[in-house]
Coordinates of C-alpha atoms in Angstrom, one line a residue:
Chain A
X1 CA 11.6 23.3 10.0
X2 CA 15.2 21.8 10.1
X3 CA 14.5 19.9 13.3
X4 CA 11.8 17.8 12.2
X5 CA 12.8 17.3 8.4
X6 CA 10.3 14.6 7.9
X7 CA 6.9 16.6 9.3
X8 CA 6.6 18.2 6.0
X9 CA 6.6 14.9 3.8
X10 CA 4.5 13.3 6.0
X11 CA 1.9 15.5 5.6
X12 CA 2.1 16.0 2.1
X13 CA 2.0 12.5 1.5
X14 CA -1.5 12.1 3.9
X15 CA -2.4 14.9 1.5
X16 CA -2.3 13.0 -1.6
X17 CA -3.2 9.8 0.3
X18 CA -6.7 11.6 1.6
X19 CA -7.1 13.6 -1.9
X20 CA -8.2 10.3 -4.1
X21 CA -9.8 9.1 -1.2
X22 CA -12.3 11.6 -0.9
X23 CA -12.9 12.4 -4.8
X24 CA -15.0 9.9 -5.2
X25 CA -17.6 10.8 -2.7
X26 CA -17.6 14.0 -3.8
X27 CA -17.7 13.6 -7.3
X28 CA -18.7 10.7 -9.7
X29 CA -17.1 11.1 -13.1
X30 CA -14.9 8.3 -12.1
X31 CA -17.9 5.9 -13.3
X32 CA -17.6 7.6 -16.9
X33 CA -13.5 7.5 -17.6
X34 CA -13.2 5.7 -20.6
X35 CA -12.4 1.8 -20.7
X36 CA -8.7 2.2 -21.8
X37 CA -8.0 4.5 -18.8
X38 CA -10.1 2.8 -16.0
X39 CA -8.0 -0.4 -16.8
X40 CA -4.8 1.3 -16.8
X41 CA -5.6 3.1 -13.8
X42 CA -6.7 -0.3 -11.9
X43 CA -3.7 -2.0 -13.2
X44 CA -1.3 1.0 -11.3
X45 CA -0.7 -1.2 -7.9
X46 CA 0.8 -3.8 -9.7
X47 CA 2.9 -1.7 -11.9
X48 CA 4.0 0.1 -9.1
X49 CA 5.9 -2.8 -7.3
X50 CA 8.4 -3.4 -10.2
X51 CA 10.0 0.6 -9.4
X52 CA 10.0 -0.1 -5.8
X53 CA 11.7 -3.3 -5.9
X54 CA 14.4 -2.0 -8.5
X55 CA 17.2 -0.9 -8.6
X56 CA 16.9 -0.5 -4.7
X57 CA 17.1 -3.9 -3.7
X58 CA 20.7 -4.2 -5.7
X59 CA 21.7 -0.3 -5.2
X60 CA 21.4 -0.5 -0.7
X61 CA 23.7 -3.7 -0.5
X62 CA 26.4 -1.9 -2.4
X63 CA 29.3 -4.6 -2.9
X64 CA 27.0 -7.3 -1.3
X65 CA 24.1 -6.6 -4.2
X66 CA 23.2 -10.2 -4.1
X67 CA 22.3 -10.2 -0.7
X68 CA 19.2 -8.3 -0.9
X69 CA 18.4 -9.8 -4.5
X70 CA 18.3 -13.6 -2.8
X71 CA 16.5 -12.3 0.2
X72 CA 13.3 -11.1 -2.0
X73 CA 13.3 -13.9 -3.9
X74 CA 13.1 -16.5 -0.8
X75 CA 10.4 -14.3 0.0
X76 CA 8.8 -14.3 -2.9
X77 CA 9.2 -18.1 -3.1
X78 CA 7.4 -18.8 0.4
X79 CA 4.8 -15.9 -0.7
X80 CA 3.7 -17.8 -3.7
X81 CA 3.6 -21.2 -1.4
X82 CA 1.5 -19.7 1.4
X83 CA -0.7 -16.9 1.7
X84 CA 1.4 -14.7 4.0
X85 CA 3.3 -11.5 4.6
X86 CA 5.4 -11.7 7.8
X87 CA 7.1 -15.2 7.4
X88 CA 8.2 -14.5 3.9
X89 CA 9.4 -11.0 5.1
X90 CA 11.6 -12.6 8.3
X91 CA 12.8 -15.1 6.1
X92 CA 14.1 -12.5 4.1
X93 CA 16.0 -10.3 6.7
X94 CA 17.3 -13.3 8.4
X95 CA 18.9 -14.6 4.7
X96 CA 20.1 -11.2 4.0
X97 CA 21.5 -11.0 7.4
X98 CA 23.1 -14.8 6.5
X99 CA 24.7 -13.5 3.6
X100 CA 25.8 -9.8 4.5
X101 CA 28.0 -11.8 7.8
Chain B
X1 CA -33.2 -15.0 -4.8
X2 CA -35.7 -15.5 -1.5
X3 CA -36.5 -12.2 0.1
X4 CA -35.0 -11.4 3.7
X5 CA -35.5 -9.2 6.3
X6 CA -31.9 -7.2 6.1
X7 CA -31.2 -6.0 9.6
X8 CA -28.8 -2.5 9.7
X9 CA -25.0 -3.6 10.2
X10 CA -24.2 -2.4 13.9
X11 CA -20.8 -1.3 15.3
X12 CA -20.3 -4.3 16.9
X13 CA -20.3 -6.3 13.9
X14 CA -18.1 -4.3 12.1
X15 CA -15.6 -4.6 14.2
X16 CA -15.9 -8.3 14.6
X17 CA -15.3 -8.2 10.6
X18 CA -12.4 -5.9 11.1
X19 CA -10.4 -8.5 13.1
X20 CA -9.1 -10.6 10.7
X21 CA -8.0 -7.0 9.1
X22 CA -5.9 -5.8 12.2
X23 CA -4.4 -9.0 12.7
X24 CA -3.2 -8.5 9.3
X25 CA -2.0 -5.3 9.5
X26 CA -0.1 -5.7 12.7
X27 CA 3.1 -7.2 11.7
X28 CA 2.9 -5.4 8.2
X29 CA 3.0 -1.8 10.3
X30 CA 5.3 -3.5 12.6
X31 CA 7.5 -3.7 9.6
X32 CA 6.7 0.0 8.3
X33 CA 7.9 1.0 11.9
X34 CA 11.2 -0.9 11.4
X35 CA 11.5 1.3 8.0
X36 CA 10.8 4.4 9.9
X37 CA 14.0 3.8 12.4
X38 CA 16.0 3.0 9.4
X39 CA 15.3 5.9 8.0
X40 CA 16.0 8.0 11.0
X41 CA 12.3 9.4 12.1
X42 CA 11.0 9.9 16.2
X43 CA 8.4 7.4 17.3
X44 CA 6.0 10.1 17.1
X45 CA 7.2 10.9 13.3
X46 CA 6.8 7.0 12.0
X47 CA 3.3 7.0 14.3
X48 CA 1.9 10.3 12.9
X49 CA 3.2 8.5 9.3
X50 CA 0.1 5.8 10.0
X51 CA -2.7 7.7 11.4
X52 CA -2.2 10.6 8.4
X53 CA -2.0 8.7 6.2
X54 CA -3.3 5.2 6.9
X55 CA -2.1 3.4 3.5
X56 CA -0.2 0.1 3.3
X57 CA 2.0 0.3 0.1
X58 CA 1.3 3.5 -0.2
X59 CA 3.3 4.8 2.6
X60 CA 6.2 2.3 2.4
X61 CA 6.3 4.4 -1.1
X62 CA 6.4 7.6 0.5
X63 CA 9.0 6.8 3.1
X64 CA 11.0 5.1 0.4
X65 CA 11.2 8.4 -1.7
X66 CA 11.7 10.6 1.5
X67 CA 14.7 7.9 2.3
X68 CA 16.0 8.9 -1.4
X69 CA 15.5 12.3 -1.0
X70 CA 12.7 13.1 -3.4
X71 CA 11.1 16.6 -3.7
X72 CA 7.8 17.0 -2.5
X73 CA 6.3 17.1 -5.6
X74 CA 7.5 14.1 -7.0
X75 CA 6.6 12.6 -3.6
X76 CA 2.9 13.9 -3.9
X77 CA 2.7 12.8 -7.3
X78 CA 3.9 8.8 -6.5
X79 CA 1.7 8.8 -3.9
X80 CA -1.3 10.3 -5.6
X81 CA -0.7 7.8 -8.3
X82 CA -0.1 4.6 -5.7
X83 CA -3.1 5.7 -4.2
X84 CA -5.4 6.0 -6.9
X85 CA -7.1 2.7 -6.5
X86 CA -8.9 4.0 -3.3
X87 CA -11.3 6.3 -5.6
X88 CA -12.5 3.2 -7.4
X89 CA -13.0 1.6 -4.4
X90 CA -14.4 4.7 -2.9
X91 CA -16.5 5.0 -5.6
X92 CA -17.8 1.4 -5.0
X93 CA -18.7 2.0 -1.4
X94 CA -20.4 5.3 -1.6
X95 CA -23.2 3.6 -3.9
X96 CA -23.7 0.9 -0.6
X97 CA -23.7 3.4 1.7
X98 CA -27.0 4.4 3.5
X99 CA -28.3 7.6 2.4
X100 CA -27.4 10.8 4.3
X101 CA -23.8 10.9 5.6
X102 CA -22.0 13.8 5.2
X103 CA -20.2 16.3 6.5
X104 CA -17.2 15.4 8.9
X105 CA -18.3 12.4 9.1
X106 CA -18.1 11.6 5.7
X107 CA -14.5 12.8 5.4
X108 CA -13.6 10.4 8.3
X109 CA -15.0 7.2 6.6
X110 CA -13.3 7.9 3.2
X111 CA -10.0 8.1 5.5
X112 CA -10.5 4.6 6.8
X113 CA -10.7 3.0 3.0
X114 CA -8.1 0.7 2.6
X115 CA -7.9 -2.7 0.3
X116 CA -9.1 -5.2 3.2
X117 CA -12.1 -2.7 4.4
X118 CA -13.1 -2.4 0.8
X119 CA -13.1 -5.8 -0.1
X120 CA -15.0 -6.7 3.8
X121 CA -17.4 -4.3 3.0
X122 CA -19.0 -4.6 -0.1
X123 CA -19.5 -8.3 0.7
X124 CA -22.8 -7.6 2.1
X125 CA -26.2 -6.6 0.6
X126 CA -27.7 -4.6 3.2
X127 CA -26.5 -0.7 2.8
X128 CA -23.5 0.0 4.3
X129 CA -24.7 1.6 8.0
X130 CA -22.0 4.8 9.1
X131 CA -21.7 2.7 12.6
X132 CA -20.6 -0.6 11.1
X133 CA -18.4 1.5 8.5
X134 CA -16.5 2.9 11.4
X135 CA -16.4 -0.4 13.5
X136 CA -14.6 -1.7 10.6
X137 CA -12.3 1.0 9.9
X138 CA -11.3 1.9 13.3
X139 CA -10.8 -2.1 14.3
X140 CA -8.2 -2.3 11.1
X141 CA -6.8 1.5 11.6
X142 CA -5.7 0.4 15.2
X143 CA -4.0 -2.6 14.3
X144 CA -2.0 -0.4 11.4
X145 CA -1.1 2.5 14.1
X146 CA -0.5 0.2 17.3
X147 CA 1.8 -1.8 14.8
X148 CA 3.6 1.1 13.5
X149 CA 4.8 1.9 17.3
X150 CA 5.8 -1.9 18.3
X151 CA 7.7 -2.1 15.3
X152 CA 9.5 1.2 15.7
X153 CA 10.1 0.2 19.2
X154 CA 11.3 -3.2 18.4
X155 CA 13.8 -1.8 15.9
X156 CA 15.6 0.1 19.0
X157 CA 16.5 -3.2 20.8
X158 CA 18.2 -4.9 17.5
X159 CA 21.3 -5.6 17.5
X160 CA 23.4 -3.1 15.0
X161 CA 24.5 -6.1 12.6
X162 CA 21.1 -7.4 12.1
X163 CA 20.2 -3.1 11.6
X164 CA 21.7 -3.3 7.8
X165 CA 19.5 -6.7 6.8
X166 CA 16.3 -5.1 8.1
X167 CA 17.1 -2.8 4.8
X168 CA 15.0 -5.5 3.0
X169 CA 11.8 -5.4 4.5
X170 CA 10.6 -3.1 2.2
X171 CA 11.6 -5.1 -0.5
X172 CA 10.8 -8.3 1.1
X173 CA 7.1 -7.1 1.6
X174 CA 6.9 -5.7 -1.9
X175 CA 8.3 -9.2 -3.8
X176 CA 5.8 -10.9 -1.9
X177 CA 3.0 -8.9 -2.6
X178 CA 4.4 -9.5 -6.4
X179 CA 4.3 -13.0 -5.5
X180 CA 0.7 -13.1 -4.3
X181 CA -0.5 -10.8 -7.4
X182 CA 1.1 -13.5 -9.4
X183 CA -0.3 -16.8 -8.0
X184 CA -3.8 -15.0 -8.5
X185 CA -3.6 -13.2 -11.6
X186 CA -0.8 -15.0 -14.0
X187 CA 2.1 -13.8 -16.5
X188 CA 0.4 -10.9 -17.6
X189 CA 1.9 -9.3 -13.8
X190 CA 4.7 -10.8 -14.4
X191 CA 5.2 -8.4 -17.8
X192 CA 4.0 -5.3 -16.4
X193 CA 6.1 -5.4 -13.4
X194 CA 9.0 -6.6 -15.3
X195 CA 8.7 -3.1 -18.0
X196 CA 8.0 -1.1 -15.0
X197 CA 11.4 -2.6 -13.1
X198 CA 13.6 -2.7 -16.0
X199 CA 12.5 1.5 -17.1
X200 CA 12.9 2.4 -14.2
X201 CA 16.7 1.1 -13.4
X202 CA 17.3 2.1 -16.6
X203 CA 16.0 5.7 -16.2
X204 CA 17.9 6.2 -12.7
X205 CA 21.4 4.1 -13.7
X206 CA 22.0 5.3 -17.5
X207 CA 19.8 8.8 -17.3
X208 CA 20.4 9.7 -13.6
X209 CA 17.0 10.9 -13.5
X210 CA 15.5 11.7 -10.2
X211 CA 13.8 8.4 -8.4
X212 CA 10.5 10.3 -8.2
X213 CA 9.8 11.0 -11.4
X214 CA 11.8 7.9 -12.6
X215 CA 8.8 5.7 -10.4
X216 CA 6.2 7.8 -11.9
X217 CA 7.0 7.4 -15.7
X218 CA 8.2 3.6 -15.5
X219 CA 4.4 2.8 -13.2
X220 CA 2.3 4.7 -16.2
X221 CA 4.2 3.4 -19.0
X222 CA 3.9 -0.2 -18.0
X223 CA 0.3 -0.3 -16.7
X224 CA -0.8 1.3 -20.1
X225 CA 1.4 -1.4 -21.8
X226 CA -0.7 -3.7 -19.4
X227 CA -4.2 -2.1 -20.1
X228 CA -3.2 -2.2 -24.2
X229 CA -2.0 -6.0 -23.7
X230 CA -4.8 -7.4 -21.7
X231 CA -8.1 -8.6 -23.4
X232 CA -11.4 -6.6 -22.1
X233 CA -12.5 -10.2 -21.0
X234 CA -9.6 -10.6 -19.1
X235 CA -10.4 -9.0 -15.5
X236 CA -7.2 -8.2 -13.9
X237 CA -8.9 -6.5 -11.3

């Protein structure tokens, strides 16, 4: 299994991935969860992006931490402006690249 | 409300609606591609990544725990977790859905729900027809796989300075996805993804805890801070 390391992980992510995508037409107590945990489970995307932006975006520049820190937050900046993904992302690599030189 | 005749949603028309979708997806899969490369996957690997598992944030997730070396459970876990929104949405399209699909071909439509075919979908009143279902979903699911492959392939002809910076994309993508939550929905994201950020740098710099189980606790903690915090009247979804 050594020689492909990320097979495995793949599929165990698809796993989970396909797992709460099937539940619910297979099953329909997920009209009957309680308020409380129906909001907190809808409000889960957004709380995830906090752990996936941090520490990473610091941690992977090592002694240029800044440089990734700036680069998000001119993409967040041109995000906010105009409703796009790839612009704010290139912007992004190209001032990380700026900075990292 | 006058009374129409409601014609059945064809194939054709679904994937007419699922062009906005793959032009969408494209460059985001072209940047899950670039992530791939970084991370050291085949082609094949970062291309097999999309058509398993066929999930936007959710899969930058999963390759951003593999990258940090996260155990399979904690990696099934996050994802589950990241993920979970699909079984609302699920939920919400199996009541449109015309009566008697099942089967294989069942299990095939709930592969192809994703944010944009959700939101598409439930926009009209007629029941949701298996044919435009899958015009739809396969219309969106080509521009998320096709990406996946230019992006890989455009990573192999970067130049190796410009290979470190590409490091942010996954960040990049997520702060503007923050961004975008924001404009629409106010502070109250702000807040949650602020608790979730600060517990979990604090749980992986002070407690050295691993980063899968780090992302877990911090995501839980602050969307139940969020649900307790937020008024019922308040929809943040």
């Amino acid at each position: 299994m050594n020689t492909f390391p990320f097979l495995i992980p793949i599929l165990i992510s698809a796993l989970a991935t396909f797992l709460v995508r099937a539940l619910p037409y297979y099953a329909s107590f997920l009209d009957r969860l309680p308020r409380f945990l129906s909001k907190s489970l809808r409000l889960l995307p957004i709380a995830a992006l906090g752990p996936l932006i941090f520490p990473g975006v610091i941690l992977d520049f090592q002694e240029h931490w800044y440089a990734g820190l700036i680069g998000i937050l001119c993409a967040a900046f041109i995000a906010y402006r105009k409703n796009s993904i790839i612009i704010p992302i290139l912007l992004s690599i190209l001032v990380t690249y700026l900075l990292l030189l | 409300m006058e009374p129409e005749t409601l014609h059945r949603l064809t194939f054709k028309q679904g994937c007419q609606e699922g062009f906005p979708i793959f032009v969408g997806y494209f460059p985001t899969a072209m940047a899950f591609g670039l992530v791939c490369r970084d991370l050291g996957m085949r082609i094949w690997e970062a291309v097999l990544f999309s058509v398993t598992n066929f999930a936007g944030s959710g899969q930058f997730l999963a390759a951003n725990l593999i990258g940090g070396g996260a155990l399979l459970a904690e990696l099934f876990i996050s994802v589950l977790l990241v993920n979970l929104r699909y079984s609302f949405m699920g939920a919400e399209l199996n009541r449109n859905l015309e009566k008697g699909i099942r089967g294989w071909r069942k299990a095939l439509l709930a592969h192809g729900t994703t944010d944009e075919v959700f939101s598409v979908a439930v926009l009209h009143r007629e029941p949701i027809s298996k044919e435009y279902l899958a015009g739809l979903e396969l219309t969106a699911y080509s521009g998320w796989v096709s990406g996946t492959a230019v992006g890989f392939l455009v990573g192999m002809i970067l130049p190796p300075a410009l290979q470190l910076a590409v490091g942010v994309t996954l960040y990049a993508m997520f702060s503007s996805l923050l961004a975008q939550e924001f404009h629409q929905k106010g502070f109250m994201v702000l807040a949650i993804v602020g608790i979730s950020a600060a517990l979990n740098s604090f749980l992986i710099l002070q407690c050295s805890l691993a980063i899968g189980w780090s992302f877990v606790i911090s995501m839980l903690a602050a969307s139940f801070f969020g649900a307790l915090t937020t008024s019922d009247s308040e929809e943040v979804l």
